[in-house]
PDB file of C-alpha atoms and ligand atoms in Angstrom:
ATOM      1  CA  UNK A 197     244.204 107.736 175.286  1.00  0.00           C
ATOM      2  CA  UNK A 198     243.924 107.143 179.008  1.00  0.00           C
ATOM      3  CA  UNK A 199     241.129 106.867 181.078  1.00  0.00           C
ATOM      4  CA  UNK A 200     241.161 110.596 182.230  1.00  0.00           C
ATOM      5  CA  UNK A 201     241.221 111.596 178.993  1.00  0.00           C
ATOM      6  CA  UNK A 202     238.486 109.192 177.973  1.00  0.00           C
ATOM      7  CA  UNK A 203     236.688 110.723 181.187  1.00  0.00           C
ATOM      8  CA  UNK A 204     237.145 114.024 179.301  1.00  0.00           C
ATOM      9  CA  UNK A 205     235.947 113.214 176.106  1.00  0.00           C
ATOM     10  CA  UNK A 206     232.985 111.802 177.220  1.00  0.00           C
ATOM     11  CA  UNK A 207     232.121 115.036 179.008  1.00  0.00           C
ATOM     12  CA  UNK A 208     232.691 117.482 176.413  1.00  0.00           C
ATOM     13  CA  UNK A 209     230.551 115.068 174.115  1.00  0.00           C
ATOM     14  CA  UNK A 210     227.534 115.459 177.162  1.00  0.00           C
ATOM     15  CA  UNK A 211     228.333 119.430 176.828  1.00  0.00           C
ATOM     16  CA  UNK A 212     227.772 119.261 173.201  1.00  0.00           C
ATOM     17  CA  UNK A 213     224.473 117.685 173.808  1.00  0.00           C
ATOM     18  CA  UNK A 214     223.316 119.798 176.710  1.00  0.00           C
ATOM     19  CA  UNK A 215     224.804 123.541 174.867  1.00  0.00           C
ATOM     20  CA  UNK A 216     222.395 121.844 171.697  1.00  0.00           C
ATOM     21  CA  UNK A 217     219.559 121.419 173.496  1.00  0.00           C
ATOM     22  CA  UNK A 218     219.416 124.446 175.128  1.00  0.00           C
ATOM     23  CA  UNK A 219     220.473 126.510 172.365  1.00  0.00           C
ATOM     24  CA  UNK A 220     218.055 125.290 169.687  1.00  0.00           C
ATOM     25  CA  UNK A 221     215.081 125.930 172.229  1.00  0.00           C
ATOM     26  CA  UNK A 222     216.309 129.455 172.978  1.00  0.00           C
ATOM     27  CA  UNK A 223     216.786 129.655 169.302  1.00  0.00           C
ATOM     28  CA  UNK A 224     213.447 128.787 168.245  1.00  0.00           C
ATOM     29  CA  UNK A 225     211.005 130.187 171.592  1.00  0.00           C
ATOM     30  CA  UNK A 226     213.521 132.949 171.728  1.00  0.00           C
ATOM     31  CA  UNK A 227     212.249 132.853 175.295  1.00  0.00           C
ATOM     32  CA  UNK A 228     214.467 132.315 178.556  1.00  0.00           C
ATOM     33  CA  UNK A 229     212.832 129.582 180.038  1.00  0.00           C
ATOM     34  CA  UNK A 230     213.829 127.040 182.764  1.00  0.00           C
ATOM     35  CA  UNK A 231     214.675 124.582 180.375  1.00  0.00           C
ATOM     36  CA  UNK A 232     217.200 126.746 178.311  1.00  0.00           C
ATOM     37  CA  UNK A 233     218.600 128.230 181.267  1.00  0.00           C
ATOM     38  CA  UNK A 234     219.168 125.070 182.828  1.00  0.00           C
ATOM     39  CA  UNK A 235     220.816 122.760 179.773  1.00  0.00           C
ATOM     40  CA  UNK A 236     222.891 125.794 179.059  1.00  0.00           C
ATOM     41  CA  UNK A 237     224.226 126.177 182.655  1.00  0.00           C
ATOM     42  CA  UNK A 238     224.667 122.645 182.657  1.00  0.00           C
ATOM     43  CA  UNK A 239     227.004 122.825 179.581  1.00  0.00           C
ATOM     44  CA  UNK A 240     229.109 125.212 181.585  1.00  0.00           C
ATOM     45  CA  UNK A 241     229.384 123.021 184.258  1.00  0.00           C
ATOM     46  CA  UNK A 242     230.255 119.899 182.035  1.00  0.00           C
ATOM     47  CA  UNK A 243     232.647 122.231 179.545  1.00  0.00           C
ATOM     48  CA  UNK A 244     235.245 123.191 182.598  1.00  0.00           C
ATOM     49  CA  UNK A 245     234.525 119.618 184.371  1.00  0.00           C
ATOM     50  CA  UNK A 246     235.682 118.352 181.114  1.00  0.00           C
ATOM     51  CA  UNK A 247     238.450 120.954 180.363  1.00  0.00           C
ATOM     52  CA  UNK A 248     240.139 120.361 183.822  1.00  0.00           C
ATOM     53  CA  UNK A 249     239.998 116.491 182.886  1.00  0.00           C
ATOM     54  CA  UNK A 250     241.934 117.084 179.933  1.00  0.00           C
ATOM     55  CA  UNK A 251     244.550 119.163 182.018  1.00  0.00           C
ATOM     56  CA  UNK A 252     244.903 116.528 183.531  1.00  0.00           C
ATOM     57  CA  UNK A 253     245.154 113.766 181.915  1.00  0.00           C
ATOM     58  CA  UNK A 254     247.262 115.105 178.834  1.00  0.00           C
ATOM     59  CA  UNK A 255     251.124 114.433 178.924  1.00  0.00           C
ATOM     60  CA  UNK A 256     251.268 118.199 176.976  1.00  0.00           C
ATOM     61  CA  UNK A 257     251.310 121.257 178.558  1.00  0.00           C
ATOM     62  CA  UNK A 258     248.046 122.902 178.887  1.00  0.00           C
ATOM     63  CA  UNK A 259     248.972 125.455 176.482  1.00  0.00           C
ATOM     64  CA  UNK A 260     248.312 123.845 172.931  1.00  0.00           C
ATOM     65  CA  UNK A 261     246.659 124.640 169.711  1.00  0.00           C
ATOM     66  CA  UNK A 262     243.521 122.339 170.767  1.00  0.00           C
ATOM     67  CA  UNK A 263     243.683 124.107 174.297  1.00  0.00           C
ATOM     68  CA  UNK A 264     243.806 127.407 173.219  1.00  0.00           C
ATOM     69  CA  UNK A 265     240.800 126.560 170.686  1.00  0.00           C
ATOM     70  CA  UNK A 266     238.855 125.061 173.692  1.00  0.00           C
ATOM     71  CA  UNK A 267     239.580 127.578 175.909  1.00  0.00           C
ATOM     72  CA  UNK A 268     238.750 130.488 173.494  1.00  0.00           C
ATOM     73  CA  UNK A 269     234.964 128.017 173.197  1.00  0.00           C
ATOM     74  CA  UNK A 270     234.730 127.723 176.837  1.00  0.00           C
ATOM     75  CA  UNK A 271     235.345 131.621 177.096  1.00  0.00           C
ATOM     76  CA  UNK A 272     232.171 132.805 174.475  1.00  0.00           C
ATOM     77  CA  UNK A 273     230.088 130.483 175.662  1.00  0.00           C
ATOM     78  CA  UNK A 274     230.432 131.468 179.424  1.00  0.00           C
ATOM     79  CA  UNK A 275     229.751 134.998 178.222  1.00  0.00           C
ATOM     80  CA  UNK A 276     226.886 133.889 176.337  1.00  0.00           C
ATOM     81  CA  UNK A 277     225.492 132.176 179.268  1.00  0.00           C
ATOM     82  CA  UNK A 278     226.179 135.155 181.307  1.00  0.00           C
ATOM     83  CA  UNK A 279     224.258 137.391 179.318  1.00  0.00           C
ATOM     84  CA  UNK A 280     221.381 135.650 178.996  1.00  0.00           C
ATOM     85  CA  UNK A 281     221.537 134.849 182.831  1.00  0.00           C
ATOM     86  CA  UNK A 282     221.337 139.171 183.043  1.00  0.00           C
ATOM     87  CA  UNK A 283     218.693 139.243 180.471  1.00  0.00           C
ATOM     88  CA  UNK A 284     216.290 137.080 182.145  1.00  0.00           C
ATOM     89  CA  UNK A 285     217.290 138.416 186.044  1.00  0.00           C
ATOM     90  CA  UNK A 286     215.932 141.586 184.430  1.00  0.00           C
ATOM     91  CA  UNK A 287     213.650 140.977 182.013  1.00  0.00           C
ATOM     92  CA  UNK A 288     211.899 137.816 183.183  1.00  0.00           C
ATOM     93  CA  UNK A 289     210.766 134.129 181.424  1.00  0.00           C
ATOM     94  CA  UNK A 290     207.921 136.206 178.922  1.00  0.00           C
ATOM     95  CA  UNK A 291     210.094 139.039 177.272  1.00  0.00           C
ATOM     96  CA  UNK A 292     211.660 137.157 174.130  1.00  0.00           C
ATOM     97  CA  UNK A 293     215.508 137.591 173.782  1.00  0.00           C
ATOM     98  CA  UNK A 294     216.309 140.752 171.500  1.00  0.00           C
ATOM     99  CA  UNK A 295     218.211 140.389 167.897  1.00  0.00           C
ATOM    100  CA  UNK A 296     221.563 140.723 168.651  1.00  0.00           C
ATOM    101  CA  UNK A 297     221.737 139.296 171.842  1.00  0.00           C
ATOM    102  CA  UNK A 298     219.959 135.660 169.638  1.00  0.00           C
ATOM    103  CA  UNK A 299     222.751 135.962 167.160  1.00  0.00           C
ATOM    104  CA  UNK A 300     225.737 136.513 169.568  1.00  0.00           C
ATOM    105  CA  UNK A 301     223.889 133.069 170.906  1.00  0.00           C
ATOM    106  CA  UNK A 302     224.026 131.571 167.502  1.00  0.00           C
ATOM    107  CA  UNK A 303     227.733 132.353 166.440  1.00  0.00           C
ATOM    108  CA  UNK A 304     228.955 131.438 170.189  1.00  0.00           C
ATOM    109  CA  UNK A 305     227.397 128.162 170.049  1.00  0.00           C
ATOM    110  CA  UNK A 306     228.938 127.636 166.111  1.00  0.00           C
ATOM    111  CA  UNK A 307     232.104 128.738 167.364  1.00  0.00           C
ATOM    112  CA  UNK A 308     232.127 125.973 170.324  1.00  0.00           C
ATOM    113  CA  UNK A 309     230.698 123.559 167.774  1.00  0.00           C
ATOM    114  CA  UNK A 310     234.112 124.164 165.413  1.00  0.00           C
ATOM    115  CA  UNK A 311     236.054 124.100 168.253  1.00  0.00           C
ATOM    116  CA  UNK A 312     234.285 120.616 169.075  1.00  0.00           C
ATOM    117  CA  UNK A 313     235.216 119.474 165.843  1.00  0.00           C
ATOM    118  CA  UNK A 314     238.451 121.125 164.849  1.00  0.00           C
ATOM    119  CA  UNK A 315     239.458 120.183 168.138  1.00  0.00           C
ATOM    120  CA  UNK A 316     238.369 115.676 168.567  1.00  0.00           C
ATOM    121  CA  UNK A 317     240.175 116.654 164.604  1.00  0.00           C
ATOM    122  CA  UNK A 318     242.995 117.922 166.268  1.00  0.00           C
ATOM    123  CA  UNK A 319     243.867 115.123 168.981  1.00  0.00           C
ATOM    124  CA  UNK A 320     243.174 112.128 166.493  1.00  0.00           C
ATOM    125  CA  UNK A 321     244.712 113.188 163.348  1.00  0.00           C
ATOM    126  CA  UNK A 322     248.209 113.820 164.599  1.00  0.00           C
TER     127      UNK A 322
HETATM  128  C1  LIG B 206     235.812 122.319 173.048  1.00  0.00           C
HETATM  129  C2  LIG B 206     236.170 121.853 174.213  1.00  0.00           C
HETATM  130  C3  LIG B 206     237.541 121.330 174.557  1.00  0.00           C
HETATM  131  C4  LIG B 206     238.414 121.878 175.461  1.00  0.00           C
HETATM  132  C5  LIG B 206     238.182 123.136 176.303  1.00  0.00           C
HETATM  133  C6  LIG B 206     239.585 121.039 175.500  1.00  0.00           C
HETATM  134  C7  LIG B 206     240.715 121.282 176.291  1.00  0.00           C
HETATM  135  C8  LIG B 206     241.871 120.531 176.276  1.00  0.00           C
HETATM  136  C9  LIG B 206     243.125 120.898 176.895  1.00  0.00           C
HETATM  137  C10 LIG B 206     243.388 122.207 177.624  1.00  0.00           C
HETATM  138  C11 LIG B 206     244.008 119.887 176.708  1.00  0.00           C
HETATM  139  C12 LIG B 206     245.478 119.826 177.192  1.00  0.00           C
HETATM  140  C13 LIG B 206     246.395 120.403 176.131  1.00  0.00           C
HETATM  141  C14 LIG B 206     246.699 119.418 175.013  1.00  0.00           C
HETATM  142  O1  LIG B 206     247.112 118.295 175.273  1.00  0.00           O
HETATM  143  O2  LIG B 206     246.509 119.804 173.836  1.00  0.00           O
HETATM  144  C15 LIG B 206     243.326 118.855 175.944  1.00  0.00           C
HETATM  145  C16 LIG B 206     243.876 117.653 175.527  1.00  0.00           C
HETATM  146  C17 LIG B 206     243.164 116.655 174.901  1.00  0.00           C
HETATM  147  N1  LIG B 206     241.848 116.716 174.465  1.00  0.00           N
HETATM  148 FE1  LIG B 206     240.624 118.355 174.565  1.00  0.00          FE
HETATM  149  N2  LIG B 206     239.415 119.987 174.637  1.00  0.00           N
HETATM  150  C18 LIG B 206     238.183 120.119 174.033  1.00  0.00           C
HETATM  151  C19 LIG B 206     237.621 119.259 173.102  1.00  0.00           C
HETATM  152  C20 LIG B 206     238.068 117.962 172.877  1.00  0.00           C
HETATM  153  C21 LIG B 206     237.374 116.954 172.102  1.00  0.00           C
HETATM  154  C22 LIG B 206     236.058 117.178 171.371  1.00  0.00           C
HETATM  155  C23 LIG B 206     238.117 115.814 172.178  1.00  0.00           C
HETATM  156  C24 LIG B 206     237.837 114.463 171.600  1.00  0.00           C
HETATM  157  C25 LIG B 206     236.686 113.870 171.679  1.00  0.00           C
HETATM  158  C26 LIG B 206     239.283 116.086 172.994  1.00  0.00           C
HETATM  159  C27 LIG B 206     240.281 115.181 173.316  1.00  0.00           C
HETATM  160  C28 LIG B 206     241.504 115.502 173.896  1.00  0.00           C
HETATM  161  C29 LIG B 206     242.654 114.606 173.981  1.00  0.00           C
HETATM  162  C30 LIG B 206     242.712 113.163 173.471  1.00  0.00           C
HETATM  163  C31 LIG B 206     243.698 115.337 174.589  1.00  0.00           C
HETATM  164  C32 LIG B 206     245.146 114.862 174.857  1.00  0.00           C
HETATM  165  C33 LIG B 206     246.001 115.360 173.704  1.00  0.00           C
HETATM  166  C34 LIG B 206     247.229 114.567 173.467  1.00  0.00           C
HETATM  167  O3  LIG B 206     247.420 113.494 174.074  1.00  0.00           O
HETATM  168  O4  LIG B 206     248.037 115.028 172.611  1.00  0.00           O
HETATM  169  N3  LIG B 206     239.215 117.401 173.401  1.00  0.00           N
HETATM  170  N4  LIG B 206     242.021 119.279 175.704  1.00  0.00           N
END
């Protein structure tokens, strides 16, 4: 592995911990507060720093079975984060985050986590 792709790993490892963090709180307060809003904008920020690194730095193209499965993470997560971004610019900090709108939370955030894993899998095992 080269050092851009070292670079990447290491970022998508810091998403993993910032999507965590700010998914178990939302999970558990079920409240939009600071905190969530900001580890899970973070993650975003860290997912596509660390997608573009990977681009980068891998002698495939960027169209693979591990890309596609990031990508596809990257994509339900941003909508996630989205969503609950709308939520709370309507709803404010206090109104807890309805049922469906928590679950689409929880399977997005499983889905990146397989990804995660299916995808360091992936790149390792071949
Ligand atoms: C879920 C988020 C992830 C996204 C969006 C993502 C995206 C990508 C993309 C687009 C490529 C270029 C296509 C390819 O070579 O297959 C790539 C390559 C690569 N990724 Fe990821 N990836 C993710 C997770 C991971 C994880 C968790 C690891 C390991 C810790 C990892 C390690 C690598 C490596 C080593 C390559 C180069 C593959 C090779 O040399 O064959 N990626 N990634």
């Amino acid at each position: 592995m080269n050092s851009i792709l070292l670079t990447g790993s290491v970022i998508v490892t810091l998403a993993l911990i910032s999507y965590s963090i700010g998914i178990i709180a939302e999970q558990r307060k079920k409240q939009l507060t600071n905190f969530v809003m900001i580890f899970l904008s973070l993650g975003i920020v860290l997912d596509i720093t660390a997608t573009a690194f990977m681009i980068f730095g891998s002698p495939n193209s960027p169209f693979t079975i591990h890309g596609f499965l990031g990508y596809s993470a990257l994509l339900v997560m941003v909508i996630d984060v989205y969503l609950l971004w709308r939520f709370r610019i309507r709803n404010g900090i206090q109104v807890k985050v309805p049922k469906n709108l928590n679950l689409y939370s929880r399977y997005a955030y499983s889905w990146w986590v397989i990804a995660y894993i299916t995808g360091a899998l992936l790149v390792f095992l071949k």
